[in-house]
Coordinates of C-alpha atoms and ligand atoms in Angstrom, one line a residue:
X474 CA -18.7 107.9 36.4
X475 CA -15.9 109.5 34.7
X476 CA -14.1 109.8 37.9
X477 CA -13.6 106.1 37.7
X478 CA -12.4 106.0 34.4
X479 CA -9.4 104.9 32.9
X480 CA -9.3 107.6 30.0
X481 CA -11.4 110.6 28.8
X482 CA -15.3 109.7 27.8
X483 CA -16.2 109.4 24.0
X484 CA -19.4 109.2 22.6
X485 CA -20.1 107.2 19.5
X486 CA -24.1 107.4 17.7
X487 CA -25.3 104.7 15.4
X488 CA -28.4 106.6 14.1
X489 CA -29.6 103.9 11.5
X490 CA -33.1 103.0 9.9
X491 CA -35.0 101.9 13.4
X492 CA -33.1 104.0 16.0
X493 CA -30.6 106.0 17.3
X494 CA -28.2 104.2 19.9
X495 CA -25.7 106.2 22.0
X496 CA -22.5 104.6 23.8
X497 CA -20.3 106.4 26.1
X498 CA -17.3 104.8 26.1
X499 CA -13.7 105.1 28.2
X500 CA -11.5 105.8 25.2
X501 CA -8.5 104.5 27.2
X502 CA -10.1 100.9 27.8
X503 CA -12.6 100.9 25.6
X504 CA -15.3 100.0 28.2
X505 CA -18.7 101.1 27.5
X506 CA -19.9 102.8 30.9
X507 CA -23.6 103.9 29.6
X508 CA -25.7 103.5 26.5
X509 CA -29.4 104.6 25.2
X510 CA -31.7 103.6 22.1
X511 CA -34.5 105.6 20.7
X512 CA -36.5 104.7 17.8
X513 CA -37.0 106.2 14.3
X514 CA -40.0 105.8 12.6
X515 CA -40.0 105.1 8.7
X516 CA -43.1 105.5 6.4
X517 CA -44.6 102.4 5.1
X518 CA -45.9 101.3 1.9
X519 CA -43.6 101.9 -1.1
X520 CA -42.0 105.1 0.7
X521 CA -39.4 104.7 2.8
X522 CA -39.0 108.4 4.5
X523 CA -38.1 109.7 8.0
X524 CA -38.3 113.2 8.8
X525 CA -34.6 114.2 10.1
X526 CA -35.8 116.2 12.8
X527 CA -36.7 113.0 14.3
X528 CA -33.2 112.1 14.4
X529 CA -32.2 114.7 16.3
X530 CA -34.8 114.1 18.6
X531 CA -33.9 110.4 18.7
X532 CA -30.4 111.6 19.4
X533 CA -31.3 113.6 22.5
X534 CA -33.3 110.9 24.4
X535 CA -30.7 108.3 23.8
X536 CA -28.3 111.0 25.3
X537 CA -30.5 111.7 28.3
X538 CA -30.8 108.2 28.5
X539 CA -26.9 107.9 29.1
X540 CA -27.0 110.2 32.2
X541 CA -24.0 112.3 33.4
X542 CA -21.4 110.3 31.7
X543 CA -23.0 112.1 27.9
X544 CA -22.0 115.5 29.7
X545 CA -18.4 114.9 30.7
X546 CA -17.6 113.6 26.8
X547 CA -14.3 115.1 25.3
X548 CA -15.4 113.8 21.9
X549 CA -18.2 113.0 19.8
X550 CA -18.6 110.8 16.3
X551 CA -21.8 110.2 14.9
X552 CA -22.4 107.4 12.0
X553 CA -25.2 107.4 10.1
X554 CA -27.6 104.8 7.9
X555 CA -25.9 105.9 3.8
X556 CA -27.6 107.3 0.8
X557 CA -30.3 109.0 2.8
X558 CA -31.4 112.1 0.6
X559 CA -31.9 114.9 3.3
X560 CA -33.4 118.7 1.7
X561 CA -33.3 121.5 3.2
X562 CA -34.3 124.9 2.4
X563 CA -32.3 128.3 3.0
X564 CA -33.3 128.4 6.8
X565 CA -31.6 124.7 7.0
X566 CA -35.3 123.3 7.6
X567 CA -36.0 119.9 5.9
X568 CA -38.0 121.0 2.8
X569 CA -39.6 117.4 2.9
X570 CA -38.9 113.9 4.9
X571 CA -35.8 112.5 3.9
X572 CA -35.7 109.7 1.3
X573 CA -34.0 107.0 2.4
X574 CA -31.5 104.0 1.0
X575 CA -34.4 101.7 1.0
X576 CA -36.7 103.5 -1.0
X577 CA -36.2 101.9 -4.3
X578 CA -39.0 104.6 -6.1
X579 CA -36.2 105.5 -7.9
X580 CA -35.6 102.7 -10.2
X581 CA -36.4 104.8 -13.5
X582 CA -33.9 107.6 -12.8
X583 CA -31.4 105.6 -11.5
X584 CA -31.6 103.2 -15.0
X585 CA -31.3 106.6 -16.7
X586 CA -28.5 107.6 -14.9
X587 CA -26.5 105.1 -15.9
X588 CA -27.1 105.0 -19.1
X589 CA -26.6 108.8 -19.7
X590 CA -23.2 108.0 -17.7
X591 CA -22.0 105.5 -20.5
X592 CA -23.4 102.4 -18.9
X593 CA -22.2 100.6 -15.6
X594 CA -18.3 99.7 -16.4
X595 CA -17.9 103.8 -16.8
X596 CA -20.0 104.4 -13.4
X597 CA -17.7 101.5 -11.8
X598 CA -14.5 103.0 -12.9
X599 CA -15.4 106.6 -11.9
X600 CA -17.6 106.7 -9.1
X601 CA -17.1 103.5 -7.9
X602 CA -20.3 102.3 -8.3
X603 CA -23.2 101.5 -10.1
X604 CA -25.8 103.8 -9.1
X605 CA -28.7 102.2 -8.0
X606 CA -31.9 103.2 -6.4
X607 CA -30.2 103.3 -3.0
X608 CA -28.1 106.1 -4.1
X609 CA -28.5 109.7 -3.1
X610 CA -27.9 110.6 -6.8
X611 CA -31.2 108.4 -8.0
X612 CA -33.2 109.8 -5.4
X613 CA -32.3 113.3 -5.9
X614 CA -32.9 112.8 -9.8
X615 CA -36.6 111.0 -8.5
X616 CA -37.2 114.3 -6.6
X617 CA -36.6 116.5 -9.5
X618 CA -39.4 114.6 -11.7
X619 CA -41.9 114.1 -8.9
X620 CA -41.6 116.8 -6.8
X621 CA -40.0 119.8 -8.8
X622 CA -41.4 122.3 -6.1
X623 CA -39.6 120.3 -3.5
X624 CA -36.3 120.1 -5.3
X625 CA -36.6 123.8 -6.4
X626 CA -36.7 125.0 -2.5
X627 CA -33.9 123.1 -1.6
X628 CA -31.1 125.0 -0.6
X629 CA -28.6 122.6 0.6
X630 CA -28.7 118.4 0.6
X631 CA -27.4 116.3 3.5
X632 CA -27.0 112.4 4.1
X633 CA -28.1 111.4 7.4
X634 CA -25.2 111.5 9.4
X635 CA -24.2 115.4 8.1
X636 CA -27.4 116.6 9.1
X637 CA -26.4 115.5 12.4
X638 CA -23.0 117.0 12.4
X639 CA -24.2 120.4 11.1
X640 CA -27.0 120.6 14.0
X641 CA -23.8 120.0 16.8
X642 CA -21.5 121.4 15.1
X643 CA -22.7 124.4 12.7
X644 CA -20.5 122.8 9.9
X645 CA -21.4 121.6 6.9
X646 CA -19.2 118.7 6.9
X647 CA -19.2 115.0 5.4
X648 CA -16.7 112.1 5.4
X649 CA -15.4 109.7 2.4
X650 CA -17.3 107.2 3.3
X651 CA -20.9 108.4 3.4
X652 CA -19.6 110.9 0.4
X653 CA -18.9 107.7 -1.6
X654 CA -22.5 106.4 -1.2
X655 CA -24.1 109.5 -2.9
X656 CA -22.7 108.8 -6.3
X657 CA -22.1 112.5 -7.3
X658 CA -18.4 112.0 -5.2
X659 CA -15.8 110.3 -7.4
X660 CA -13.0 107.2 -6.0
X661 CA -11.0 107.7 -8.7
X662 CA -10.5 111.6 -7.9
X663 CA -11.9 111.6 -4.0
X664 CA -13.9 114.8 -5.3
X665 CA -17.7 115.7 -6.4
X666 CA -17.7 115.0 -9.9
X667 CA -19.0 118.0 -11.7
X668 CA -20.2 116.1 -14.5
X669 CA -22.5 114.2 -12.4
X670 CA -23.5 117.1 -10.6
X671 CA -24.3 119.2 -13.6
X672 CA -26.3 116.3 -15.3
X673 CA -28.8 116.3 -12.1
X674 CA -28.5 120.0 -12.1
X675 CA -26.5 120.1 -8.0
X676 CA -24.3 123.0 -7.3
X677 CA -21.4 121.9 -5.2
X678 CA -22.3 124.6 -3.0
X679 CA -24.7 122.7 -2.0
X680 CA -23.0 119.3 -0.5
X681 CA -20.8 119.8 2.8
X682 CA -17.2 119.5 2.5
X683 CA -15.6 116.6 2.5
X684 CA -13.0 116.0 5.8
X685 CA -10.1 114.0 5.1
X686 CA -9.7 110.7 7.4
X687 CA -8.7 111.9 11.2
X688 CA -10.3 115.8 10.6
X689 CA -12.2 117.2 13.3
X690 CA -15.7 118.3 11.6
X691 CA -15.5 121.0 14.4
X692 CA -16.9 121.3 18.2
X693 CA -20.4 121.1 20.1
X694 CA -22.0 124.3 19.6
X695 CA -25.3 123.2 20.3
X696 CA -27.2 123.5 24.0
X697 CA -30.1 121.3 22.6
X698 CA -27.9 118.5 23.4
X699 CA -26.6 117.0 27.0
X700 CA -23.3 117.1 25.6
X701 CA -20.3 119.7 27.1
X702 CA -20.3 122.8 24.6
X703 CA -16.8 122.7 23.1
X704 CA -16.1 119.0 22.9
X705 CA -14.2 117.9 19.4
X706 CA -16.8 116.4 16.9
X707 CA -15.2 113.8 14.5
X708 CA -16.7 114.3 10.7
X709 CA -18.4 110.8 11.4
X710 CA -19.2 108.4 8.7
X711 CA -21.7 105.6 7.3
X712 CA -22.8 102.7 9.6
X713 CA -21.2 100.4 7.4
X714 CA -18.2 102.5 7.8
X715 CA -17.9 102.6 11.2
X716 CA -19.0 98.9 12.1
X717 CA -15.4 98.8 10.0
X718 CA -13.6 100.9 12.5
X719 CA -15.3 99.4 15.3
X720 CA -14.3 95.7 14.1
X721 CA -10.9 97.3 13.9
X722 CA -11.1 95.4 10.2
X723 CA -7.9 94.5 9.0
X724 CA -8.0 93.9 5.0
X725 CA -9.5 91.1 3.6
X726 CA -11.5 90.1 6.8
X727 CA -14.9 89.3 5.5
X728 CA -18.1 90.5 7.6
X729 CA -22.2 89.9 7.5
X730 CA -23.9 92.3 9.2
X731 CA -27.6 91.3 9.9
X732 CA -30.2 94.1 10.4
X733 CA -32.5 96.4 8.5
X734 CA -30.3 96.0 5.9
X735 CA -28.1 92.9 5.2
X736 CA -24.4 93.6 4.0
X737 CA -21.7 91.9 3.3
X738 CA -18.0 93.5 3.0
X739 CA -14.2 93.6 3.7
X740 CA -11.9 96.4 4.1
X741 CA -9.4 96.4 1.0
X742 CA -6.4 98.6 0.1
X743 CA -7.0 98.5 -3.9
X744 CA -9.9 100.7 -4.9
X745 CA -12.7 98.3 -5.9
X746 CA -15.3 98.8 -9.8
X747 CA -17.5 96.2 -10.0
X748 CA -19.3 96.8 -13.4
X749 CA -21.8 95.0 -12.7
X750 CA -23.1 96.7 -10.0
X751 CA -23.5 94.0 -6.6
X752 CA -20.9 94.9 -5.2
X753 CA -20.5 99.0 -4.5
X754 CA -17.5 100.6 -4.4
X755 CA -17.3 102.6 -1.2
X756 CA -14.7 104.3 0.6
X757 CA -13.4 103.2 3.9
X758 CA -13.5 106.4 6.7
X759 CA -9.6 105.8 6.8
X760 CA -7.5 106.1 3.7
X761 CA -8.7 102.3 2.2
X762 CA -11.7 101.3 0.6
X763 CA -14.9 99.3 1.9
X764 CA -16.3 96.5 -1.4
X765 CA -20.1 96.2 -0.3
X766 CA -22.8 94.2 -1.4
X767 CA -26.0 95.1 0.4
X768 CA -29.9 93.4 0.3
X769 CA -33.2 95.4 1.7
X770 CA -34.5 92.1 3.0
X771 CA -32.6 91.2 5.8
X772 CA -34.3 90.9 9.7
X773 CA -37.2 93.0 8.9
X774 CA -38.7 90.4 6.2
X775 CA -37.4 87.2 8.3
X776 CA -39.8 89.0 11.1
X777 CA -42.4 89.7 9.1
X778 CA -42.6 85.9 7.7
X779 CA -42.5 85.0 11.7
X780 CA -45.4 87.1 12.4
X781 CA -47.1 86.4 9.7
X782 CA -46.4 82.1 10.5
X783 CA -47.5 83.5 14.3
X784 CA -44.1 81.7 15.7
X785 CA -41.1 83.2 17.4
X786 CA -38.3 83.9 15.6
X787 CA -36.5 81.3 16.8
X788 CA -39.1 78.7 16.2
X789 CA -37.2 77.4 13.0
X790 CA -37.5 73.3 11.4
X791 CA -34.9 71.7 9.4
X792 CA -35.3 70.0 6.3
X793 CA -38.4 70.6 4.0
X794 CA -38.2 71.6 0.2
X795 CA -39.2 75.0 0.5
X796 CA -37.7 77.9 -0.7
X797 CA -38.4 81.3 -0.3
X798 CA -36.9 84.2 -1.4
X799 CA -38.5 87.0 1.1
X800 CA -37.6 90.1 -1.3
X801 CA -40.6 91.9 0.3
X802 CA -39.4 95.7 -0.4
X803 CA -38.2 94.8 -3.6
X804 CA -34.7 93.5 -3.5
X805 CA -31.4 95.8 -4.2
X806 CA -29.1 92.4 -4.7
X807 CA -29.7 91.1 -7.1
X808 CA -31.0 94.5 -8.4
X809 CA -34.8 93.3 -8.6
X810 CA -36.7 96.7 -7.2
X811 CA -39.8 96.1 -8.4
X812 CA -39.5 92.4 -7.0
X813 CA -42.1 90.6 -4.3
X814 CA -41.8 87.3 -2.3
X815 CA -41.3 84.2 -4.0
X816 CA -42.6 81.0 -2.6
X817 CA -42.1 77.8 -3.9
X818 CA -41.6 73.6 -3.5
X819 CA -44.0 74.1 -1.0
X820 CA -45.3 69.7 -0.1
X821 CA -48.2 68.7 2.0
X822 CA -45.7 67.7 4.4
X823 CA -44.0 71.4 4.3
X824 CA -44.2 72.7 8.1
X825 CA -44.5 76.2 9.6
X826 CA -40.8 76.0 11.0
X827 CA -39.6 75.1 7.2
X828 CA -41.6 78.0 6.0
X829 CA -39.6 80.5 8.6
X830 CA -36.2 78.8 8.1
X831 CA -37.1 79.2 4.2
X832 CA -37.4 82.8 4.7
X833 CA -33.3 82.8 6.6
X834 CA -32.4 80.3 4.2
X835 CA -33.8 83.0 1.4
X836 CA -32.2 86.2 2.9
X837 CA -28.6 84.7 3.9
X838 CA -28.6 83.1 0.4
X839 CA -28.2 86.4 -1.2
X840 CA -25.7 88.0 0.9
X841 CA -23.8 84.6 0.5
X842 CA -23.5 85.1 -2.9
X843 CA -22.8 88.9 -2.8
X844 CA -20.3 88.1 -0.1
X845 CA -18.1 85.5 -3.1
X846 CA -18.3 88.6 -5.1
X847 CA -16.2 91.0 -3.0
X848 CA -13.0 91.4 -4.3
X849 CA -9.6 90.7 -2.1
X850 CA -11.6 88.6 0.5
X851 CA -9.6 85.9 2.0
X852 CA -11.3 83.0 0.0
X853 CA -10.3 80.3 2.5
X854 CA -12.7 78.4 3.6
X855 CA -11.6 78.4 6.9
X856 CA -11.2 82.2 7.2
X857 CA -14.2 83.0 9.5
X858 CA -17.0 85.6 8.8
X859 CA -16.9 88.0 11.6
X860 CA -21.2 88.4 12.2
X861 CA -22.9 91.5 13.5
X862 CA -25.6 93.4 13.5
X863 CA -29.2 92.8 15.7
X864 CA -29.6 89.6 13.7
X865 CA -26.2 88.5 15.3
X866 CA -27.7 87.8 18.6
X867 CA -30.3 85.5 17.3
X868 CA -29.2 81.2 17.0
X869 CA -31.7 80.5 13.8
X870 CA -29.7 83.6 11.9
X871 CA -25.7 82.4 12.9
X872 CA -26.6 78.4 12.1
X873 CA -28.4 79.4 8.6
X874 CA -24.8 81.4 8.1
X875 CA -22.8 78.5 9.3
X876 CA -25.1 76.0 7.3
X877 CA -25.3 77.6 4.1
X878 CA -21.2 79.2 4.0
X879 CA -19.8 76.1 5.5
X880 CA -17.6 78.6 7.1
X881 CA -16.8 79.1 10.9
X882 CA -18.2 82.4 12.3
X883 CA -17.3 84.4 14.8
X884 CA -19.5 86.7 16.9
X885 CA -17.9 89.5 18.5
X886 CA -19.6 90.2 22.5
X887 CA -19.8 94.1 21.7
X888 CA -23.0 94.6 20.1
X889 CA -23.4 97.9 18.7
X890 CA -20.7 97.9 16.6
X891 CA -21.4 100.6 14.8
X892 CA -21.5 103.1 17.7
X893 CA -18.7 101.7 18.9
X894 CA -17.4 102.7 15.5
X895 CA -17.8 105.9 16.0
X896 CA -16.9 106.1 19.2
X897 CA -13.0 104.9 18.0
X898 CA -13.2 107.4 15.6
X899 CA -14.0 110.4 18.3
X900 CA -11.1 108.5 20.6
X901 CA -8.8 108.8 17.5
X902 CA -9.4 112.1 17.2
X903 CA -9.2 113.2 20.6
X904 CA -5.9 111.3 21.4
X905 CA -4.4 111.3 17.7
X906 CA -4.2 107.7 17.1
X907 CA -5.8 105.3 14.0
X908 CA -9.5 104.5 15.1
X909 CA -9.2 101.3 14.2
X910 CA -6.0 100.7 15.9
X911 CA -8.2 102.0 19.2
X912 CA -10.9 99.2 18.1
X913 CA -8.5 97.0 18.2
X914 CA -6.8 97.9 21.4
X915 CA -10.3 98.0 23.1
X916 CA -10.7 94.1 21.7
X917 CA -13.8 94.9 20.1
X918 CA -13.6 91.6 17.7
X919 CA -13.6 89.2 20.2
X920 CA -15.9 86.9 20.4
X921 CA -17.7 83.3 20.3
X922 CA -16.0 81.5 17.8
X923 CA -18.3 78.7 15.9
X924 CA -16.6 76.5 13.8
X925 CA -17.5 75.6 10.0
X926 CA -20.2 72.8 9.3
X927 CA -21.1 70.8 6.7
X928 CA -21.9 73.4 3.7
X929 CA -26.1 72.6 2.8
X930 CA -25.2 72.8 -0.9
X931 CA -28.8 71.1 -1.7
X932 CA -30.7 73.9 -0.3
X933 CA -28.1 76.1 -2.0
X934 CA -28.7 74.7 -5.6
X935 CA -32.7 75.1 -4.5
X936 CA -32.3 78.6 -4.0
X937 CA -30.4 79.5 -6.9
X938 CA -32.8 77.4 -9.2
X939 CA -35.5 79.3 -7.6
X940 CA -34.2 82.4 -8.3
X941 CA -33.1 81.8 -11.6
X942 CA -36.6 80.0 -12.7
X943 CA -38.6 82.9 -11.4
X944 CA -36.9 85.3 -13.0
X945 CA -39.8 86.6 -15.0
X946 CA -42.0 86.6 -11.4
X947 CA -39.4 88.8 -10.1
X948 CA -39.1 91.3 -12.1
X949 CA -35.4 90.0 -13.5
Ligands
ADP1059 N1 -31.9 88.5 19.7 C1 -32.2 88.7 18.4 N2 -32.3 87.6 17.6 C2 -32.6 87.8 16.3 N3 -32.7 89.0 15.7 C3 -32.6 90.1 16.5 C4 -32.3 90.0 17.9 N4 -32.3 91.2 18.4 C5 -32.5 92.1 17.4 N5 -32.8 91.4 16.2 C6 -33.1 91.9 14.9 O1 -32.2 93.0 14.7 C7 -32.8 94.0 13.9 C8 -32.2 95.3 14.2 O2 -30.9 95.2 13.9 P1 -29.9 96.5 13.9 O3 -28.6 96.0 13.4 O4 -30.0 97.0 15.3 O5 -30.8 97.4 12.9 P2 -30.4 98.8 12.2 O6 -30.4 98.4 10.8 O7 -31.6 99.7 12.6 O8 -29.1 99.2 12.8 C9 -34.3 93.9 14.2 O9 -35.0 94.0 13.0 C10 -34.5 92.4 14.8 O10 -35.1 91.6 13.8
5SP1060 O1 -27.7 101.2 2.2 C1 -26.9 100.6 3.0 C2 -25.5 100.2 2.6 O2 -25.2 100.6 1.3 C3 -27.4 100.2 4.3 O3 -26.6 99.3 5.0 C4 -27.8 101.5 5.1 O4 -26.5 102.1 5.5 C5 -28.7 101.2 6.3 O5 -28.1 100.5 7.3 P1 -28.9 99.9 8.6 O6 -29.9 100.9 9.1 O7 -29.5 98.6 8.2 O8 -27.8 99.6 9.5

């Protein structure tokens, strides 16, 4: 397989909240020449944990499942779901499953948090963000009070996609961008802030150093892997992060991505602080930053209101008065943790198929408005939302974008953006160019372009009645 490609093989790894997917890809063409998915499982019920090793493991089948072409890689990048809290003892062993960015148990600590760190505006200015319940900060603070035994054994804390790295490589190493998703590492200084780290009582021994943009986070070392010992291992990134690189994002392109989670964000080259907390202010894995608004109810609670309506996802009706807003884990934006699904204007002439388009119609809705938050977005109407993610590929989830932005979208052909991602990042690397100048090169972006409709500013004012009115049943 390598034999008849163009360049050397890279490997880029989404390991997000469902699975792990692997590409191989020609870093010369860009052509993805083998590919493999395995699945994560995730607690249910308020807990949202994995155990890490099963990432690993998840790692290796979708490998395997690659073939030959996984062996003959000169370069590996591995991106990563953000905020995931990963423990692990003095023998590097996960002292517990890892928490992860959904889990909004949190809530208390991360109120307290911000309020022992002089309220949001200070969080925004210095951090970057708010720190909500997603953050690795509020669930390492949650551990501490719960679990004190836990937290006391804990030797060293990962995210998600560091974990990875250390197992191939044998170094502790991170990136900006998943480092600007803990809330202990700073925009305004690109370090761990000590202060933060001494209030939640974190040595910075303990967090993995932080690579600047383009550093190698070191070589395969591993032979638990079918990957060739000595091949360069990028530092990797967040999955929000690398769908960036992958889209080969120019600033102020705006982009939905539709999957576990929903987010909305553009690449921008002033350092966003939003003090109020919807919009976070990562890091890009480059030298620019990544504005973000993200919601917990995205194409998990859409399938869940399917299944529980016994249609097909698809299986979708216009029109109707329903609303629903399907915050079924609680909801991160708006900031509503301890909120559950609102129904209401339901009418004796109110169909199944309004019922499931309700639920869209509820979950596009909030990463609409997120998305008019995000600062340095190209607010022309006819600038198109670039859409992505698993919920990309489905028709009710682009037209209930179209419908409710009144914006064209585009959807690029490469699924998997965020192993691709990653695998621009390991091409980088290994031939010293920008990774998102490889995206770009490779024509990730392209795609089915669907121009704007009418905007469906009724259903709009329904929704945002709805939430507004049941803000006391939500938990606002
Ligand atoms: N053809 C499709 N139409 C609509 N939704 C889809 C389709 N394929 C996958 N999905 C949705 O995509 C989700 C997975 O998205 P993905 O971006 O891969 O998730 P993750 O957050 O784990 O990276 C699934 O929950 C599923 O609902
Ligand atoms: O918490 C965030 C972003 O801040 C999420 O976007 C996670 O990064 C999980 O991503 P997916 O598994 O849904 O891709």
């Amino acid at each position: 397989m390598g034999a008849q490609s163009a360049g050397p093989l890279v490997v880029g790894v989404d390991s997000s909240t469902q699975s792990t997917k692997t590409l191989v890809v020609d870093a010369e063409t860009g052509e993805v020449l083998a590919r493999g998915q395995a699945p994560h499982a995730v607690s249910g019920g308020a807990a949202k944990e994995s155990d890490p090793r099963q990432w690993w493991r998840a790692l290796g089948e979708a490998l395997e499942q690659c073939g030959a072409a996984a062996r003959q890689a000169s370069a590996v990048s591995v991106a990563g779901q953000q905020h995931g809290l990963v423990t692990l003892d003095a023998a590097g062993e996960p002292v517990r499953p890892a928490l992860l960015w959904n889990d909004v148990r949190p809530a208390r600590e991360s109120a307290r948090l911000i309020a022992q760190g002089g309220g949001p505006a200070a969080w925004a200015e210095r951090i970057g963000s708010v720190p909500g319940p997603a953050f690795t900060v509020a669930k390492w603070a949650w551990l501490r009070a719960h679990e004190p035994a836990a937290a006391a054994a804990t030797a060293a804390v990962r995210l998600p996609h560091d974990y990875l790295v250390e197992r191939l490589t044998g170094q502790a190493v991170t990136d900006r961008g998943d480092a600007s998703g803990t809330g202990w590492w700073a925009t305004a200084t690109g370090t761990y802030d000590a202060e933060v780290l001494d209030r939640v009582g974190l040595a910075a021994a303990m967090l993995p150093r932080v690579a600047l943009p383009g550093e190698a986070a070191g070589t395969v070392r591993t032979d638990e892997l079918p990957l060739p010992h000595g091949a360069l291992v990028a530092a990797g990134t967040g999955d929000n992060m690398a769908a960036a690189l992958g889209l080969g994002l120019r600033p102020g392109q705006p982009v939905l991505s539709l999957g576990t989670s929903g987010t909305a964000y553009a690449v921008t080259t002033r350092r966003p602080a939003d003090p109020t907390g919807t919009v976070a202010g990562f890091a890009d894995a480059r030298g620019d930053w990544l504005p973000l608004a993200c919601t917990l109810n995205c194409t998990l609670a859409v399938d869940r209101v399917a299944a529980l309506l016994g249609r097909d996802r698809e299986a979708v009706e216009p029109g109707g008065s329903a609303v629903l807003l399907p915050f079924l884990d609680g909801e991160r934006t708006p900031n509503l943790p301890h909120a559950t699904g609102l129904l209401h204007g339901l009418r004796h002439d109110t169909t199944a198929g309004h019922l499931l388009q309700a639920a869209y119609d509820g979950a596009v809705f909030t990463l609409l408005r997120a998305l008019d938050r995000l600062p340095g977005v190209d607010a022309a109407p006819d600038a198109p939302l670039l859409l992505i993610g698993g919920g990309a590929r489905g028709h009710a989830w682009r037209e209930t974008v179209r419908r409710l932005s009144g914006r064209p979208v585009v959807v690029p052909e490469a699924d998997e953006l965020v192993a691709l991602g990653a695998a621009a990042q390991a091409a980088g690397l290994l031939l010293g160019e920008d990774p998102a100048a490889v995206a770009r090169r490779w024509g990730t972006a392209r795609g089915a372009a669907h121009p704007a409709r009418e905007r469906d500013g009724d259903a709009w004012d329904r929704l945002a009645a709805t939430l507004t009115d049941g803000a006391a049943l939500l938990g606002g």
